[in-house]
XYZ file of C-alpha atoms in Angstrom:
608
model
C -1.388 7.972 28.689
C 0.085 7.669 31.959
C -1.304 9.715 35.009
C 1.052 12.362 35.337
C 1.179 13.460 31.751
C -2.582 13.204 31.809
C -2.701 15.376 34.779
C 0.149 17.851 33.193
C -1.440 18.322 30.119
C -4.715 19.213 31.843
C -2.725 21.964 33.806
C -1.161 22.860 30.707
C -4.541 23.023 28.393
C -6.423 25.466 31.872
C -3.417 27.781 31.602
C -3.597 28.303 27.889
C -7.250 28.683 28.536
C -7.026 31.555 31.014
C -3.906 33.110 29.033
C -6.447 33.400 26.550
C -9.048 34.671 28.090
C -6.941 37.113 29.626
C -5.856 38.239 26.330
C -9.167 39.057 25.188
C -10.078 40.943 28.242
C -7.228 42.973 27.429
C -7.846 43.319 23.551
C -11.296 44.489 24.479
C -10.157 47.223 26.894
C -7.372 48.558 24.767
C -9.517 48.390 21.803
C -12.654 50.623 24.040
C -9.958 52.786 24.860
C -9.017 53.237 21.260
C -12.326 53.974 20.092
C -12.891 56.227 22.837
C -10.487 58.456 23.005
C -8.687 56.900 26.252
C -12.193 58.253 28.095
C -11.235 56.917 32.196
C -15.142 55.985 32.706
C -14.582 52.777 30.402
C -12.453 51.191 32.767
C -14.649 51.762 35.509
C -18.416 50.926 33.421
C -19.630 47.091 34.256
C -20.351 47.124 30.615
C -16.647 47.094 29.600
C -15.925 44.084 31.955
C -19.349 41.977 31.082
C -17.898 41.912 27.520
C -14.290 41.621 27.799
C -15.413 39.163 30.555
C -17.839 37.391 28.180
C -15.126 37.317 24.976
C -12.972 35.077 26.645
C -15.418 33.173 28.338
C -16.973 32.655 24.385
C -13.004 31.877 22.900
C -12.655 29.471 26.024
C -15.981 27.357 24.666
C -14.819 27.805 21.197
C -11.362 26.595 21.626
C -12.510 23.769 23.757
C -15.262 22.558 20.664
C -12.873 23.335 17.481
C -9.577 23.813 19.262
C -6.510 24.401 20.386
C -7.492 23.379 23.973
C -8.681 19.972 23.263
C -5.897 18.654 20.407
C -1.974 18.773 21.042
C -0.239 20.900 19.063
C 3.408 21.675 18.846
C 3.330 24.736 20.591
C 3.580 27.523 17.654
C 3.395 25.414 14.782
C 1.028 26.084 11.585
C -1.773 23.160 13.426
C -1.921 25.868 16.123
C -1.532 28.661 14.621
C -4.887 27.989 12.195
C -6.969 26.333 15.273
C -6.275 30.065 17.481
C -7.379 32.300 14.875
C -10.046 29.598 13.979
C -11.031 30.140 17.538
C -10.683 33.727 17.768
C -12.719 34.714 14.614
C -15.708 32.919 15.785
C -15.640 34.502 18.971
C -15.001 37.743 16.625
C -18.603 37.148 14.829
C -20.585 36.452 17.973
C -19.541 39.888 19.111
C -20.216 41.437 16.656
C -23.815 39.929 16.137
C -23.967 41.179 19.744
C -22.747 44.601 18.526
C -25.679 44.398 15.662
C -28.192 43.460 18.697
C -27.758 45.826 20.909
C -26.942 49.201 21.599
C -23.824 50.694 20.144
C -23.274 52.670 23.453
C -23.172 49.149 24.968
C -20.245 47.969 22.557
C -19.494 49.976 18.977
C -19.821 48.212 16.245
C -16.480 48.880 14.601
C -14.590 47.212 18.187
C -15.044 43.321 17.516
C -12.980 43.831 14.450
C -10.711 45.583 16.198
C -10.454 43.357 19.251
C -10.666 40.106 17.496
C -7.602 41.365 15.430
C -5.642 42.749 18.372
C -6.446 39.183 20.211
C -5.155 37.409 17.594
C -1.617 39.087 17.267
C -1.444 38.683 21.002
C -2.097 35.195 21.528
C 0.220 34.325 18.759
C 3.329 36.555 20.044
C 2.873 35.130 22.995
C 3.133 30.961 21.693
C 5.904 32.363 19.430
C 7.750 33.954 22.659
C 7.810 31.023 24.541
C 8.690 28.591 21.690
C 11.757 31.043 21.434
C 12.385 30.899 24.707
C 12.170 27.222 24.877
C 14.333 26.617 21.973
C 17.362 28.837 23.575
C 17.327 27.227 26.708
C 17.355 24.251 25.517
C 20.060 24.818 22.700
C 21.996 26.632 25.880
C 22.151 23.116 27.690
C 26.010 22.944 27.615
C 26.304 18.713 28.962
C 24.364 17.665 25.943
C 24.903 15.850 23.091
C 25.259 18.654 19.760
C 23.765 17.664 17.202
C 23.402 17.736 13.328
C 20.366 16.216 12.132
C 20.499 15.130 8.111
C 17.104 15.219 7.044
C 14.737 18.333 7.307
C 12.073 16.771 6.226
C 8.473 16.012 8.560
C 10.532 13.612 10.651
C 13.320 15.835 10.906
C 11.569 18.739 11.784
C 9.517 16.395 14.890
C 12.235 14.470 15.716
C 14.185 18.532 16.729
C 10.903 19.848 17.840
C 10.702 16.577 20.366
C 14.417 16.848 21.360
C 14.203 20.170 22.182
C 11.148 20.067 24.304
C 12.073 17.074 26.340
C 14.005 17.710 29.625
C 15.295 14.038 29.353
C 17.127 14.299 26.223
C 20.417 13.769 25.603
C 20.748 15.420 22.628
C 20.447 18.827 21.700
C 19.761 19.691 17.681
C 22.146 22.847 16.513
C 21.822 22.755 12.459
C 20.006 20.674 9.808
C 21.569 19.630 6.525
C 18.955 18.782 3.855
C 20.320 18.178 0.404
C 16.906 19.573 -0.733
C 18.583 23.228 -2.021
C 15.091 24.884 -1.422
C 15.328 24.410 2.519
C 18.287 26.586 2.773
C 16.424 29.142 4.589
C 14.611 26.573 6.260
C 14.772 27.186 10.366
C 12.733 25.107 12.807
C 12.461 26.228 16.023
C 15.494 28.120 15.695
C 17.680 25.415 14.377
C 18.471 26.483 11.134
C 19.848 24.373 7.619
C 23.021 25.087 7.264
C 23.765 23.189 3.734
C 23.611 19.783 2.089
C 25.354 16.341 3.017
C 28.486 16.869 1.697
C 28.591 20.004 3.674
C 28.497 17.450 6.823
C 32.503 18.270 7.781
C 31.972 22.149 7.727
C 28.768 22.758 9.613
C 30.613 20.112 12.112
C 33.130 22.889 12.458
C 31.462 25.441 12.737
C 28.812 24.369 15.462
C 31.041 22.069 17.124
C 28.618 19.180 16.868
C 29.274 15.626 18.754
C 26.836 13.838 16.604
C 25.211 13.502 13.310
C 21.016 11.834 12.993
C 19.841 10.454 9.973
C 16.265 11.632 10.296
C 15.467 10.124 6.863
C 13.175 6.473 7.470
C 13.463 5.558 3.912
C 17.300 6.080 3.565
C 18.728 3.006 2.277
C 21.657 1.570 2.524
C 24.065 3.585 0.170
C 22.786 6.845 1.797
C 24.063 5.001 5.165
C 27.523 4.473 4.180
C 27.835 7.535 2.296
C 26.536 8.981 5.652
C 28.694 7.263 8.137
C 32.154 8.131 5.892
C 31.074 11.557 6.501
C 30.475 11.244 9.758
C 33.782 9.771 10.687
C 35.624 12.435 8.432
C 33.900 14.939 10.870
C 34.779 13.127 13.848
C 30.979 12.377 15.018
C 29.293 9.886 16.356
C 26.009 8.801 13.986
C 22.826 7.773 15.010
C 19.782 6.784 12.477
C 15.811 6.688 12.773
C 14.642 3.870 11.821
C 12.453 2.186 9.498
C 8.431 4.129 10.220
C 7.569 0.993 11.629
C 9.962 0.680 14.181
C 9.266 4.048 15.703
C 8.011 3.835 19.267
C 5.308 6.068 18.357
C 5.029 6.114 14.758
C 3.787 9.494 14.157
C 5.848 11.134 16.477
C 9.542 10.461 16.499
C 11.346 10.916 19.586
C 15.304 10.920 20.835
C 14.579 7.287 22.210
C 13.968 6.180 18.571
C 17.094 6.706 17.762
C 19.735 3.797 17.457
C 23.287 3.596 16.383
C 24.103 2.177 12.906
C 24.525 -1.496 12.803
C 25.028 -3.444 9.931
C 21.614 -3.970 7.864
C 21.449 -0.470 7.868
C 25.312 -0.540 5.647
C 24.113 -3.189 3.470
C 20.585 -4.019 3.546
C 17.839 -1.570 3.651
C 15.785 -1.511 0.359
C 12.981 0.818 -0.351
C 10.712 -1.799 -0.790
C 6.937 -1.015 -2.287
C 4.472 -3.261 -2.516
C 0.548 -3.700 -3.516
C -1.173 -4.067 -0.765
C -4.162 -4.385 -2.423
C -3.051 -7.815 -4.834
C -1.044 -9.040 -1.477
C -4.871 -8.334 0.834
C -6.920 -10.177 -2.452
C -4.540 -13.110 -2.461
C -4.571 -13.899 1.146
C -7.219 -12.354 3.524
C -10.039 -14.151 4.529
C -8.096 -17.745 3.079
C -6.324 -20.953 4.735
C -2.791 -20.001 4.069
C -0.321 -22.411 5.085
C 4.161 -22.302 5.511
C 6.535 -25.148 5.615
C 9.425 -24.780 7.201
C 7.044 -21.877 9.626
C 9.951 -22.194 12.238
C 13.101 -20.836 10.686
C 14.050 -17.386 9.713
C 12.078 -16.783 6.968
C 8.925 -19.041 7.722
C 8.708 -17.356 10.861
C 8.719 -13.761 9.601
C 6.793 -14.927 6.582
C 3.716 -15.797 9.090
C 4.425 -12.352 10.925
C 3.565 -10.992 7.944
C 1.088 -13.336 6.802
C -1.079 -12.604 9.768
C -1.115 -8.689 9.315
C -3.312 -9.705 6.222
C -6.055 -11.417 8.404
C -6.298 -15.069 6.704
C -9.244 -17.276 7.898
C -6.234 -19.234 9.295
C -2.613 -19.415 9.266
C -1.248 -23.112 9.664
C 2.308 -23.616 10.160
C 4.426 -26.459 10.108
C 8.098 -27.906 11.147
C 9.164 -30.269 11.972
C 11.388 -28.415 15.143
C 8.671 -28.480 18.070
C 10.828 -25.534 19.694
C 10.655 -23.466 16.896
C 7.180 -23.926 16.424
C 7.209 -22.733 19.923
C 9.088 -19.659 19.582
C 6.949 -18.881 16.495
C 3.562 -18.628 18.316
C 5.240 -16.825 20.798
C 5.970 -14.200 18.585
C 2.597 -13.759 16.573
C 0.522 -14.360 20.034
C 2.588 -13.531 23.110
C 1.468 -16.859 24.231
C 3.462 -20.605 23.609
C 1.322 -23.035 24.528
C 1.370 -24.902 22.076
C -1.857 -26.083 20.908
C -4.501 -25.346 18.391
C -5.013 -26.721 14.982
C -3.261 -24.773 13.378
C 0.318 -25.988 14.731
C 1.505 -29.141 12.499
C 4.572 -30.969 14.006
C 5.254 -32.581 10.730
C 8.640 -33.969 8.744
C 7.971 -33.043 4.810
C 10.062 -36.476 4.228
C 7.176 -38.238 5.167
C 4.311 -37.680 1.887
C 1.328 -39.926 3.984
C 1.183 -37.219 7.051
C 1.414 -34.525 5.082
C -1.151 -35.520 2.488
C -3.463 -36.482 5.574
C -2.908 -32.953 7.346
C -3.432 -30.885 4.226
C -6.311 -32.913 3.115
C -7.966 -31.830 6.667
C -7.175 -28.587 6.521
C -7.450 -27.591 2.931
C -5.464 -24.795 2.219
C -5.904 -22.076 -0.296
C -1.785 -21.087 0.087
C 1.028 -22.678 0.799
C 4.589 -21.455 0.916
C 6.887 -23.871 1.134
C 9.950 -22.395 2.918
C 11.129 -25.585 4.374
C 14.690 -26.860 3.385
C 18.276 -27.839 4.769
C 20.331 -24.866 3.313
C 23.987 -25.139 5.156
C 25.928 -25.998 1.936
C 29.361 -27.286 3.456
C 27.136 -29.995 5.505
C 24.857 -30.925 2.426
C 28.164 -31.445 0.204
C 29.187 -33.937 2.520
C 25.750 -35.561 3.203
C 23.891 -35.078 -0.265
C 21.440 -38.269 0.341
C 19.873 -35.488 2.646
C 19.200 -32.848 0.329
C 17.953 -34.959 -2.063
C 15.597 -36.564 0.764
C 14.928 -33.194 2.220
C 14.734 -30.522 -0.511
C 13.526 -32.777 -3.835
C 11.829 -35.533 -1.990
C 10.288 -33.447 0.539
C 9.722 -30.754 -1.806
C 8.112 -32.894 -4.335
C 5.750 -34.309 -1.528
C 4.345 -31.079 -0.154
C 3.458 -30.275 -3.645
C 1.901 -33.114 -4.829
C -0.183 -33.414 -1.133
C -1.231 -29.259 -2.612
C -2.438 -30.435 -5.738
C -4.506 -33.540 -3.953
C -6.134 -31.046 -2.052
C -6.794 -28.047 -5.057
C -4.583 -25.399 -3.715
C -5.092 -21.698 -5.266
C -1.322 -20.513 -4.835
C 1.596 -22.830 -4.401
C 5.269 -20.774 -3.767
C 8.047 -22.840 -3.800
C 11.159 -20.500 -1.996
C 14.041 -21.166 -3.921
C 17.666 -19.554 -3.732
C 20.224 -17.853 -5.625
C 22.089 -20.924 -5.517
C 19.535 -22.495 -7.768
C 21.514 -20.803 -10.923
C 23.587 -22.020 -12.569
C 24.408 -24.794 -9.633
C 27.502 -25.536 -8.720
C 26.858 -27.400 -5.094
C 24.685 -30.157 -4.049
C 22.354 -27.235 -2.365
C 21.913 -25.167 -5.867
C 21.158 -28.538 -7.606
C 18.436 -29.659 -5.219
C 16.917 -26.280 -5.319
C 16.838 -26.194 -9.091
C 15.141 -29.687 -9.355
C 12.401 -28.671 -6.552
C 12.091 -25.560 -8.956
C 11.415 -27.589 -11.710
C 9.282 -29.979 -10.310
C 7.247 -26.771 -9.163
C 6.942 -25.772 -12.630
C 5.165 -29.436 -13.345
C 2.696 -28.935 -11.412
C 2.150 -25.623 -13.319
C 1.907 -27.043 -16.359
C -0.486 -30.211 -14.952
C -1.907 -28.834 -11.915
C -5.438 -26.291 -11.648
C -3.904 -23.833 -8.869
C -0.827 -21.165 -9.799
C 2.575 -22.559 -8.834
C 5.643 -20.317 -8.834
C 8.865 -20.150 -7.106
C 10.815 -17.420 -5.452
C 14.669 -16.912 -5.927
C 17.084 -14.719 -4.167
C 20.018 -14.694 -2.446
C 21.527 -14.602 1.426
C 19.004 -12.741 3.896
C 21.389 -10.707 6.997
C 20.612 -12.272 9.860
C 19.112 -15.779 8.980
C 20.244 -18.426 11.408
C 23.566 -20.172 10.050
C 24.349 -16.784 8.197
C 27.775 -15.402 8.165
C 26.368 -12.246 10.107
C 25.773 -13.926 13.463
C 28.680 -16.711 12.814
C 31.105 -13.156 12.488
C 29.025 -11.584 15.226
C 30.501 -14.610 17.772
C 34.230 -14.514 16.436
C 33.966 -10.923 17.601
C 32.912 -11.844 20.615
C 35.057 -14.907 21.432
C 38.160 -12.329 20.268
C 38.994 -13.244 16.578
C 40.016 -14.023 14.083
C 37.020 -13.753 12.001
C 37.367 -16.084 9.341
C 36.337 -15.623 5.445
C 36.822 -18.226 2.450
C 38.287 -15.952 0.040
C 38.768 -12.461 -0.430
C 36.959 -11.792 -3.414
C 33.903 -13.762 -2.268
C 30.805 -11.818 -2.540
C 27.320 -12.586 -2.259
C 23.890 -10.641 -2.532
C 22.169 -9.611 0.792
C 18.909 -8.412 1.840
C 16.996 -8.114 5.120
C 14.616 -10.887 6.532
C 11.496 -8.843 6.282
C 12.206 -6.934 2.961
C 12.740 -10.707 1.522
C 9.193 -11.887 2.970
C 7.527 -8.882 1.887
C 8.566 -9.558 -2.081
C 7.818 -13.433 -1.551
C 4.087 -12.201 -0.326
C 4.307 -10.011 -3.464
C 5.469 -12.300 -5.804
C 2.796 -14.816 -4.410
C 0.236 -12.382 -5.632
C 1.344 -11.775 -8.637
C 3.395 -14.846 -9.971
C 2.923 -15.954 -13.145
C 2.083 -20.173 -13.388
C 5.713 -22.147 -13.910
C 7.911 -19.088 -13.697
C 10.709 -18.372 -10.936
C 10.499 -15.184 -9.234
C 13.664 -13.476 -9.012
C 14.184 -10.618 -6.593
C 16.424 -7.819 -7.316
C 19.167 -8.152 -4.594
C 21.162 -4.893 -5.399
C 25.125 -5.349 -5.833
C 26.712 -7.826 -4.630
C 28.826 -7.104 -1.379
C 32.174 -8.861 -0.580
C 32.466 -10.813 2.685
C 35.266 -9.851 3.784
C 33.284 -6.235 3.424
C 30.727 -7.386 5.664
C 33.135 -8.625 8.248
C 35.208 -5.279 8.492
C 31.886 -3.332 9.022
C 31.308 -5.802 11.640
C 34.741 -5.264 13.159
C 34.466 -1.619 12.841
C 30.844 -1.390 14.804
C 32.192 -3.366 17.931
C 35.568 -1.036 17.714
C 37.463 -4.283 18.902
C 40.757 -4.736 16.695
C 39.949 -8.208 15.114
C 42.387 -10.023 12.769
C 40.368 -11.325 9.685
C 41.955 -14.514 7.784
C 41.647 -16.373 4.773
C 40.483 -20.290 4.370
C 39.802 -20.969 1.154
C 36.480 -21.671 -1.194
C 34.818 -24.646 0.621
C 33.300 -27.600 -2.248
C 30.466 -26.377 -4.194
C 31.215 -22.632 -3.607
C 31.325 -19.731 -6.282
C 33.681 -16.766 -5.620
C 30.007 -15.176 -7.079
C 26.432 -15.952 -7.020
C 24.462 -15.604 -10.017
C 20.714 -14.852 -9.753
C 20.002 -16.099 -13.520
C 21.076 -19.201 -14.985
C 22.872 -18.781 -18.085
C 20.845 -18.303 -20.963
C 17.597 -17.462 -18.993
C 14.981 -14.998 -20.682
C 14.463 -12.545 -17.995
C 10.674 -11.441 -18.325
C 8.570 -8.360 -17.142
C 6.627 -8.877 -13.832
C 5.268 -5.254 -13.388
C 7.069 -4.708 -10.135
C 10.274 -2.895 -9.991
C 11.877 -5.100 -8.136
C 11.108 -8.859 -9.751
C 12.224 -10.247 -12.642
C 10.716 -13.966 -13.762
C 12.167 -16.457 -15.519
C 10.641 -19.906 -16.891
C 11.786 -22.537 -15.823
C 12.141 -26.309 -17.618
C 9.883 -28.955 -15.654
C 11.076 -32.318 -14.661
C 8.062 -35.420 -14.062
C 7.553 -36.525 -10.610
C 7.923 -40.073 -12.063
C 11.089 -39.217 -13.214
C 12.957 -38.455 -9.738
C 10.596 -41.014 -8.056
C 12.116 -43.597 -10.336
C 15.613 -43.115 -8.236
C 16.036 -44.950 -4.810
C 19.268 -43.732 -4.119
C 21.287 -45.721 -1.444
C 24.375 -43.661 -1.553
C 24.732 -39.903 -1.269
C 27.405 -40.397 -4.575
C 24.700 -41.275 -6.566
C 22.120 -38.976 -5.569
C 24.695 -35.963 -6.229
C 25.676 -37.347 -9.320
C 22.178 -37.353 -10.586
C 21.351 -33.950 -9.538
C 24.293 -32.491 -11.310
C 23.207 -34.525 -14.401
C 19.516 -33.009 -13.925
C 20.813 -29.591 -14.045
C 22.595 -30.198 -17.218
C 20.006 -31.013 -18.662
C 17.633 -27.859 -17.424
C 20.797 -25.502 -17.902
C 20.761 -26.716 -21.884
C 17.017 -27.021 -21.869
C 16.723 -22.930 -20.775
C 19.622 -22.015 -23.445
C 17.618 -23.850 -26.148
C 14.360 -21.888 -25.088
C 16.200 -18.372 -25.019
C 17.243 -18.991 -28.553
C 13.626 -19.954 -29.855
């Protein structure tokens, strides 16, 4: 805590102190006065002061042990409330032990009930007059920002009780909407809920709000957009809290936690749960190992990785700058050295079978790949080199070395294939699901689709037509694809990991589709620049839609909500090592011949 705020709550926590104290000095004397029949010798007697001296004195040491003076509490709020009269009561029964001990002409017996409940009412009405007090004059700030806040729920409520008592805030809270019928009633500190969502235009109206917060962390994406059409019906400007983890003090919200809406708020947030527990078993304490630990979801995949505390995290890439920028993110530091940093091509099977014999892992994800699928149409030697050859040597370099957990990241594209990309992806899937079937350790793969954000996305490729002035340009306009956030994607792979059945393909639920030319209006809309969008045409290999199953696929239980598994039909190592392909013709041909065979393969095994 800085200085200043150290030093002002200390002021703060000796003037509550001596408000106190002065409270029961008073209690006592009005109480004596009471009992006495207003007799004028009270006020004079040293007795009278010694104990209304003495009460606060004992509620000062009280309050200091058990509270309020040494915790924060939101001034007038039920944490305070309780600690007071917590406070108060034992200061109560010490007086009236002292009552019991001594004379009654020193202090009658029947006063520290009265006096204890006297102090009580008067501490409280006066926290509950100055959170008043507070409230209006900050509600009465007339250059503020008005706001609505949707959400009255624990965040709501702090994130109105912070704006409020923050001279540097911008925004002022006026109502509450809460589609919870039961908070109707509902007013915190002062601000009262005025109705539900859809209520969102009216309350605007009526309190002449500027903006609307979504105070709701877990609101996901359809929330959002229902949200922001409500929001521009009403003529405000939105802002959302975040995700709990992005809070810059996540048990507090404040008005600097706030951001505008962008884009993987529209389409991407999922409520994503997970078992921690399966996800701690599976790595902490082992060698865990990622391919590919450089790119956008290797990277966050060793974020995430390291959270869980493995003996070691090794990653690997064969990009030497993004292996830089990847330690520079889990340790603040880039140096670049350590073990655990392998500059390594997954073309070439004799350094990677060296390197994992060394290190021994106990987990490897395998997240590296070439993924652009206009480039690998043209050059499809390299995705055969790359994402079959390369894939098939990082496994078989595993299984040399007894790896526990194998997961092979796969894509959406890998159903039902219709480029060079999907087919490559299917045939490292299958060759996964050899080693499976031959191998000790649990192999699976993980499937899903586009991930916002990813480098070579559509999301930052739109992002710099906006930029450069338009047009933005889209293939087709009925071109839609499934979409989920980086970290929500790394978060089911880790799950999936844990919980993978041997051979099987992973598939993550991805939501509804959403068109592109969707996602590049929302993108036009947030920078509020009039861009022209315009039509190219389907590139080779691409599908107007994506599927996440292959036709005729069995889609199995997992026991999480949001995975699905199919099995997948293997393919022999020997059998794609027995191709040498010199031409990128060939090597496409064969792939497409390969899935053929799988695609007819899983038919024949959903009709057994």
């Amino acid at each position: 805590m800085p200085a200043p705020q150290m030093h002002r709550e200390r002021t703060v926590r000796a003037l509550w102190i001596g408000v106190d104290g002065l409270t029961w000095v008073i209690a006592i004397i009005a109480t004596l006065l009471t009992r006495l029949s207003l007799e004028g010798h009270i006020l004079t007697s040293a007795n009278t002061w010694l104990v209304a001296v003495g009460a606060g004195a004992i509620h000062a040491v009280v309050g200091t042990i058990f509270g309020p003076y040494m915790v924060h509490h939101v001034r007038g709020s039920f944490e305070e409330v309780t600690s007071v009269v917590r406070a108060a009561v034992v200061t109560g029964l010490v007086l009236l032990a002292a009552a019991f001990t001594f004379d009654t002409t020193f202090l009658p017996r029947s006063v520290p009930f009265l006096a204890t409940a006297l102090a009580i009412v008067l501490m409280l009405a006066t926290r509950f007059t100055i959170r008043t007090y507070r409230s209006r004059q900050a509600g009465s700030r007339k250059s503020h920002g008005r706001v609505i806040i949707f959400g009255a729920g624990l965040a709501g409520r702090r994130l109105a009780h912070n704006m409020l008592h923050d001279d540097r805030s911008e925004l002022v809270p006026v109502a509450f909407l809460d589609d919870d019928r039961r908070k109707r009633r509902l007013r915190v500190e002062g601000v009262p809920v005025l109705g539900i969502g859809a209520d969102l235009v009216e309350v605007a109206r009526r309190t002449s709000a500027t903006h609307v917060v979504v105070a709701i962390p877990s609101a996901d994406s359809e929330l959002l957009r229902d949200a922001r059409a409500l929001a521009e019906a009403a003529g405000l400007k939105i802002k959302v809290l975040p995700p709990l983890n992005d809070w810059v003090n996540a048990s507090d919200p404040q008005g600097s936690d706030l951001r505008d809406l962008n884009l993987e708020d529209l389409l991407g947030r999922h409520a994503v749960q997970l078992d921690q527990d399966a996800i701690h078993d599976h790595l902490t304490g082992k060698v865990v190992l990622v391919t590919g630990a450089g790119g956008s979801i290797g990277s966050e995949l060793c974020r995430q990785i390291a959270s869980f505390n493995p003996a070691r995290l090794i990653m690997l890439d064969r990009d030497e700058s993004a292996l830089h920028a990847v330690q520079l993110s889990l340790s603040g530091q880039a140096l670049l050295e350590g073990d655990d940093l392998l500059l390594v091509n997954i073309c070439d099977g004799e350094a990677l079978s060296a390197h994992f014999a060394e290190h021994r892992p106990d987990v490897v994800f395998h997240a590296a790949a070439l993924k652009h699928l206009s480039l690998l149409e043209r050059f499809p030697l390299e995705a055969w080199k790359t994402n079959v050859l390369g894939t098939l040597n990082v496994l078989q370099a595993a299984a040399d070395c007894g790896v526990g957990t194998f997961v092979n990241i796969s894509t959406d594209k890998a159903a039902s294939p219709t480029s060079v990309l999907g087919r490559s992806k299917r045939i490292a899937e299958r060759l996964t699901a050899h080693y499976a079937k031959t191998e000790m350790g649990r192999y699976v793969s993980v499937r899903f689709g586009n991930v916002l954000g990813s480098r070579g996305s559509v999301i930052p490729a739109f992002t710099e037509q906006i930029r450069r002035g338009g047009p933005v340009t889209v293939t087709h306009p009925e071109v839609e694809r499934y979409f989920m956030l980086i970290p929500e994607a790394c978060q089911l792979v880790l799950q999936a990991g844990a919980i993978g059945h041997d051979g099987r393909a992973m598939v993550l639920d991805m939501g509804a589709p959403v068109k592109i030319v969707d996602v590049a209006n929302e993108l036009i809309a947030l920078s509020g620049k009039p861009i022209e969008v315009t039509f190219t045409g389907l590139r080779p290999g691409e599908k107007l839609s994506e599927d996440l199953f292959t036709h005729g696929e069995e889609h199995l239980e997992t026991g999480h909500p949001m995975m699905a598994a199919v099995r997948v039909p293997n393919i022999a190592p020997d059998e794609v090592q027995a191709h040498h392909f010199c031409t990128g013709r060939h090597a496409a041909q064969w792939m497409t011949e390969q899935s053929a065979v799988a695609a007819d393969v899983s038919t024949e095994n959903a009709g057994e």
